[in-house]
CSV table of C-alpha atoms in Angstrom, one decimal:
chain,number,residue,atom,x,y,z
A,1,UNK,CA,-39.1,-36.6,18.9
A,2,UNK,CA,-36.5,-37.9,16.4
A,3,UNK,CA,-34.4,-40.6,17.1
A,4,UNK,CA,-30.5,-39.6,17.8
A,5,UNK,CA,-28.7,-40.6,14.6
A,6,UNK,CA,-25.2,-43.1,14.6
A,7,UNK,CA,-23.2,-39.9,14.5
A,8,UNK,CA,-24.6,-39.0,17.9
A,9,UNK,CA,-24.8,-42.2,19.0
A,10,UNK,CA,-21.1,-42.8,17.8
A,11,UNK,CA,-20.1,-39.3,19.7
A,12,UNK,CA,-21.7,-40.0,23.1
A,13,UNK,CA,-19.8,-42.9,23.0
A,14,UNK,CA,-16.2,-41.5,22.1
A,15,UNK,CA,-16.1,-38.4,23.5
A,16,UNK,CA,-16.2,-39.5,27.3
A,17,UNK,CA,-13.4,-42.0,26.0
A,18,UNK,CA,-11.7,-39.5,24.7
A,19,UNK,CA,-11.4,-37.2,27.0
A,20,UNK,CA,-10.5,-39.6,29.8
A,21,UNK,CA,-7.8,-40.9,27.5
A,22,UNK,CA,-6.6,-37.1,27.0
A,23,UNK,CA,-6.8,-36.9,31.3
A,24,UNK,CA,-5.0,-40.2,31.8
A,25,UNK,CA,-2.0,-38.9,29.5
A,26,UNK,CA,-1.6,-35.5,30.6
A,27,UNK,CA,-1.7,-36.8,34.7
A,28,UNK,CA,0.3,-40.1,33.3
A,29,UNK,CA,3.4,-37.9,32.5
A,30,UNK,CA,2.8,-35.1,35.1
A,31,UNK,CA,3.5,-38.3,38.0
A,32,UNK,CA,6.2,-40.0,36.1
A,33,UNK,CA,8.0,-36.8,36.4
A,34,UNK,CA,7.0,-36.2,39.5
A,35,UNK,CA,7.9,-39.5,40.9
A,36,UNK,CA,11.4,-39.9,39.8
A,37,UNK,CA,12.1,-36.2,41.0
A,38,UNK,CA,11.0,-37.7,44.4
A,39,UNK,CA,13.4,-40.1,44.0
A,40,UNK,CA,11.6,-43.2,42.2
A,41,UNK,CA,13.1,-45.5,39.9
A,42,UNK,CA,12.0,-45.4,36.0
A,43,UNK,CA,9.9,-48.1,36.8
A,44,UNK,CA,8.2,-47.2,40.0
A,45,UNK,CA,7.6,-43.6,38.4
A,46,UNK,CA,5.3,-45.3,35.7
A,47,UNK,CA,3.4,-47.7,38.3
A,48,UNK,CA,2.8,-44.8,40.5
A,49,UNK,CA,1.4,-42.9,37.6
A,50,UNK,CA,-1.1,-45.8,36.6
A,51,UNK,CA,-2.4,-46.0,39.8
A,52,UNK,CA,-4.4,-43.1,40.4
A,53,UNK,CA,-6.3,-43.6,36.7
A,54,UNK,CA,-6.6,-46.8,37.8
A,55,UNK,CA,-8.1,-46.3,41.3
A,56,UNK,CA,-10.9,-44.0,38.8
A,57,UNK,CA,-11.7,-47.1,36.9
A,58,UNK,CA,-11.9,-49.6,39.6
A,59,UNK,CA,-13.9,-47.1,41.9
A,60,UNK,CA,-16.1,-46.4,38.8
A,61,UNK,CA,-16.9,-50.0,37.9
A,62,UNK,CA,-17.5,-50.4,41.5
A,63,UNK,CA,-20.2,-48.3,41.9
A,64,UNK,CA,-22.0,-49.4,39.4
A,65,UNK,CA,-21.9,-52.9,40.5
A,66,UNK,CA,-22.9,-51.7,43.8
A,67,UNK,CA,-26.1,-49.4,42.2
A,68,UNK,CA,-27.1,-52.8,40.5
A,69,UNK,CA,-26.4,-55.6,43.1
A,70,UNK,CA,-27.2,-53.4,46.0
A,71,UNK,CA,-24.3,-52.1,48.8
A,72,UNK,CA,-23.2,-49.1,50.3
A,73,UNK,CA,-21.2,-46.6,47.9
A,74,UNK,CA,-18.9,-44.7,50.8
A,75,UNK,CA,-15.9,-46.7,50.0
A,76,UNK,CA,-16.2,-46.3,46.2
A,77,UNK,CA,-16.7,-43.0,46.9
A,78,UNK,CA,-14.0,-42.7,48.5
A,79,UNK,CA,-11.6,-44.0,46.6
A,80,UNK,CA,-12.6,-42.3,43.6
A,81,UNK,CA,-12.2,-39.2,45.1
A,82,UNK,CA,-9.0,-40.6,46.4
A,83,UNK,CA,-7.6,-40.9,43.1
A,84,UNK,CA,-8.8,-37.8,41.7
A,85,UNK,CA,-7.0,-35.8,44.6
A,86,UNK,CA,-4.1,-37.3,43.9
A,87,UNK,CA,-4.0,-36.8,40.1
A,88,UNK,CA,-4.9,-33.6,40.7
A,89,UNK,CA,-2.4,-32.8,43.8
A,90,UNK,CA,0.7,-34.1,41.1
A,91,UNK,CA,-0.5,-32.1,38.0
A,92,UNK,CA,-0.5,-28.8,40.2
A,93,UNK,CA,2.9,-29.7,41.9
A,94,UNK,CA,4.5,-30.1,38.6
A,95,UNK,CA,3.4,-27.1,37.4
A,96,UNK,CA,4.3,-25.0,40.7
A,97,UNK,CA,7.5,-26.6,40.9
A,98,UNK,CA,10.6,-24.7,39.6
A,99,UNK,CA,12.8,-26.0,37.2
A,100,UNK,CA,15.9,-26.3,35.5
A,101,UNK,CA,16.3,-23.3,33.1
A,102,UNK,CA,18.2,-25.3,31.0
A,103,UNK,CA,17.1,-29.2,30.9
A,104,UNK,CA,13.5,-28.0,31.8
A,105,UNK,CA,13.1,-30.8,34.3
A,106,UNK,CA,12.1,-30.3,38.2
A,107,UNK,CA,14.6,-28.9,40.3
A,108,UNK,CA,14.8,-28.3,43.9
A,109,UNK,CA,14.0,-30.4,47.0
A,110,UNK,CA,10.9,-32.6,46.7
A,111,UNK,CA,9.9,-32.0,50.2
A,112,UNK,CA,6.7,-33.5,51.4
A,113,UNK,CA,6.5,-35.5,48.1
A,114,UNK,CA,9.5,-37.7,48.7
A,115,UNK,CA,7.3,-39.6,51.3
A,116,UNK,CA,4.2,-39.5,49.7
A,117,UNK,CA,5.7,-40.8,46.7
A,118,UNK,CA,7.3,-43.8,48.4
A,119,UNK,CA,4.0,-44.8,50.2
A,120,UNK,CA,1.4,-43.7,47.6
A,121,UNK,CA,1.2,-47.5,46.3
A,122,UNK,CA,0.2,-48.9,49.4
A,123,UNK,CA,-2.3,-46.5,50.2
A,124,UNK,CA,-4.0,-47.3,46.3
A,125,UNK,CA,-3.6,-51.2,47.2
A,126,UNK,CA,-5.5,-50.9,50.5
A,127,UNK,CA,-7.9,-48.8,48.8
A,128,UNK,CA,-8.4,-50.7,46.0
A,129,UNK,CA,-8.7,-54.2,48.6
A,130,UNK,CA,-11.2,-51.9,50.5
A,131,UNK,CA,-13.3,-52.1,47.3
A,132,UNK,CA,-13.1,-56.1,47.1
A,133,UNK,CA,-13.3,-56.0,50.7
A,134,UNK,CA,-16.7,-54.0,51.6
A,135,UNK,CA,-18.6,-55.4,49.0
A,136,UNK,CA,-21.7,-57.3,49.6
A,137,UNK,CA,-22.0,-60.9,48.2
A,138,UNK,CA,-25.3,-61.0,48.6
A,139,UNK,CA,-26.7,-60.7,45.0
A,140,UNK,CA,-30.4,-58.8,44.4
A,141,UNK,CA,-32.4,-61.5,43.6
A,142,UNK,CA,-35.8,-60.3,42.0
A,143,UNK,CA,-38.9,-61.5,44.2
A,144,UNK,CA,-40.5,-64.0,41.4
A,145,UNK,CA,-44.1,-64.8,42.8
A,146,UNK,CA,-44.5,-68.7,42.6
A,147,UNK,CA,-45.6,-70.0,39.3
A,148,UNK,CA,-48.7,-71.2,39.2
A,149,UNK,CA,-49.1,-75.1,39.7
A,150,UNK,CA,-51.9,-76.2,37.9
A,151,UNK,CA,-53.8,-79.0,39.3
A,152,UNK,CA,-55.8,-81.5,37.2
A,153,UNK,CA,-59.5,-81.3,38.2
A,154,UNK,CA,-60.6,-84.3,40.2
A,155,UNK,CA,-64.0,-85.6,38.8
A,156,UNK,CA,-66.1,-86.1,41.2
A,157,UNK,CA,-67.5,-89.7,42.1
A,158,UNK,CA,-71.0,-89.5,42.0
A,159,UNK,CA,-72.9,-92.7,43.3
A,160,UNK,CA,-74.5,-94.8,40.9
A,161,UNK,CA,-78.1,-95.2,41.6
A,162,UNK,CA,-79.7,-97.8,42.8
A,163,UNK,CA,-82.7,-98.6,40.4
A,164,UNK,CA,-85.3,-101.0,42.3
A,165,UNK,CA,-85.8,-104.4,40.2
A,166,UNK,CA,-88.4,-104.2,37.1
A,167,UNK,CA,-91.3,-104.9,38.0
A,168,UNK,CA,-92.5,-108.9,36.2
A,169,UNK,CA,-94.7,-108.3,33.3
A,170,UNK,CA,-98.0,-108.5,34.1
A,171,UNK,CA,-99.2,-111.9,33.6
A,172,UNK,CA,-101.6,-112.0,30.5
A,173,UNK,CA,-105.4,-112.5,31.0
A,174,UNK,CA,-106.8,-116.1,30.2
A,175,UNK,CA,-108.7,-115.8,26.9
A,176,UNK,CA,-112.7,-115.1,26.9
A,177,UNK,CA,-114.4,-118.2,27.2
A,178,UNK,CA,-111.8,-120.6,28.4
A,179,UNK,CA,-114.2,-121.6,31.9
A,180,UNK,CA,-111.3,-119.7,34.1
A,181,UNK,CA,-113.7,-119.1,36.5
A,182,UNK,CA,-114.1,-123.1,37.4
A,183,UNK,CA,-111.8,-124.5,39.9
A,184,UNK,CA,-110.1,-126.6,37.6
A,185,UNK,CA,-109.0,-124.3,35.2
A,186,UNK,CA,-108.3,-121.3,38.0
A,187,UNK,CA,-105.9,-123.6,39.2
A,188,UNK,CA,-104.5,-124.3,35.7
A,189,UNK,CA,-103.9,-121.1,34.9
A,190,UNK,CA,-102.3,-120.0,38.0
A,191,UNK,CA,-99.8,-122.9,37.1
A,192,UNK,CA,-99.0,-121.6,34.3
A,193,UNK,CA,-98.7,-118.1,35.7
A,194,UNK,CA,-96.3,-118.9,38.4
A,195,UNK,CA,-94.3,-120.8,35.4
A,196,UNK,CA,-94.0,-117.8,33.7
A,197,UNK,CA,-93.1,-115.6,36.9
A,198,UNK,CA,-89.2,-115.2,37.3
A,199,UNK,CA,-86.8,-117.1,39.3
A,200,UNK,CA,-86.0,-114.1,41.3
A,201,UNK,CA,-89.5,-112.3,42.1
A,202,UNK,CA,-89.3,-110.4,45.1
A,203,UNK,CA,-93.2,-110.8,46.1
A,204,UNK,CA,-93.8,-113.0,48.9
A,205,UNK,CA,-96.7,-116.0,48.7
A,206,UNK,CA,-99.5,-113.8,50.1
A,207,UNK,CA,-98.8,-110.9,47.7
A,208,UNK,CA,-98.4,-113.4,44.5
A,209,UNK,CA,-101.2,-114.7,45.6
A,210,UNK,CA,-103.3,-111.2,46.0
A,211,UNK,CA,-101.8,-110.2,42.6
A,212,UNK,CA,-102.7,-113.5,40.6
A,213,UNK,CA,-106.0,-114.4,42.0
A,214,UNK,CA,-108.0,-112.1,39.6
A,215,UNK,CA,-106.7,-113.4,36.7
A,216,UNK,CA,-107.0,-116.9,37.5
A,217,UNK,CA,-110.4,-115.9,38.5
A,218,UNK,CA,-109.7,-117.5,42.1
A,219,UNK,CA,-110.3,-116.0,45.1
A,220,UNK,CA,-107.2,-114.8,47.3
A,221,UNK,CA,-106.7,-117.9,49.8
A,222,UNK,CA,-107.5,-120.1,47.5
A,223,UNK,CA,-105.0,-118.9,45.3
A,224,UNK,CA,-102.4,-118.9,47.9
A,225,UNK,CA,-103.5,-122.4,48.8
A,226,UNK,CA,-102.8,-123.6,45.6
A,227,UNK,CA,-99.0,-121.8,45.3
A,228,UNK,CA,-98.9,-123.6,48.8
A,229,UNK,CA,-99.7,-126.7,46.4
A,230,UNK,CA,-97.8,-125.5,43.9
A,231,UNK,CA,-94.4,-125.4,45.6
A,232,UNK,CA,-94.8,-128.2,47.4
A,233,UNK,CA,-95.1,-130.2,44.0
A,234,UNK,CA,-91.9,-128.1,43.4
A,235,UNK,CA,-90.2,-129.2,46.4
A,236,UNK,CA,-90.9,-133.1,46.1
């Protein structure tokens, strides 16, 4: 479907403001004359015939605030309905109303409009307060679901591990033919394997003792005799 061109657009605007324009004249003059053959002032004539086109607007305005914001519409309502009455009520009773054959103004006794002229602005001022007065303050506020907060991940602390000591490197073999299997020398070379072991070795005396007697080519007490020996010499 084609777009509406400017000249629609520009006619849907104007039109409706044209024709209220057009209304607001004809009922403008119709209550001016009305009003000051009630009896009004100049003055008063031409505030009594703004007020019912102005009731419309305010009324109007009104309910589309309320459509929006959110409130009840009787009392726009009715005072839109209020003011159209009463444009309409003047525009037939100046054209009902005899006149002067000559001047061609309204003649004759007013009647009931005499009254209703006089107290027509305070009934549009208590209507138009009505407005002001019924309307809810509470604005529509649009239900906006909680942004999302996002959280930095936590890592997680995994323990470290706790790795058993390395085991001591596995004291080297006495060379072929170096007589490790005499006394002498078994003792010798355990010397010089406990001189090699760490400071911190966790084995005790009987299990250094089992693990270095082969290699010294000693047997396992004598072995552990002589680290006995050994760290007594230490000690001293």
């Amino acid at each position: 479907m084609k777009a509406p061109g400017w000249v629609e657009r520009f006619l849907v605007m104007a039109l409706p403001a044209l024709l209220g324009a057009g209304v607001f004249a004809v009922a403008f003059a119709h209550i001016v004359e009305l009003a000051v053959w009630a009896g009004q002032p100049a003055w008063s004539a031409v505030l009594l015939a703004c007020t019912g086109e102005a009731m419309a607007v305010a009324a109007i305005l009104e309910i589309r605030h309320r459509q929006y914001h959110g409130g009840s519409l009787v009392m726009p309502v009715i005072v839109l309905v209020a003011a159209v009455v009463f444009s309409g009520a003047c525009n037939l009773a100046a054209a009902l109303a005899d006149r002067d054959p000559v001047t061609g103004r309204l003649a004759g006794e007013p009647g009931v409009w005499r009254p209703t002229m006089a107290v027509w602005v305070v009934v549009a001022f208590g209507c138009v307060a009505g407005l002001k007065a019924t309307r809810s303050h509470t604005a529509a506020v649009e239900q906006v679901a909680p942004a999302a907060v996002e959280v930095a991940p936590v890592p997680e602390r995994t323990p470290e591990p706790v790795t058993a000591p390395a085991p001591p490197p596995a004291p080297e073999p006495p060379a072929a033919g170096t007589g490790a299997t005499s006394r002498g020398s078994g003792r010798h070379v355990l010397a010089e394997l406990v001189a090699k072991l760490p400071a911190d070795d966790p084995r005790s005396e009987r299990q250094l003792a089992a693990d270095l007697a082969p290699v010294a080519g000693l047997a396992p007490s004598t072995a552990r005799r002589y680290l006995g020996d050994l760290r007594k010499t230490v000690a001293a």
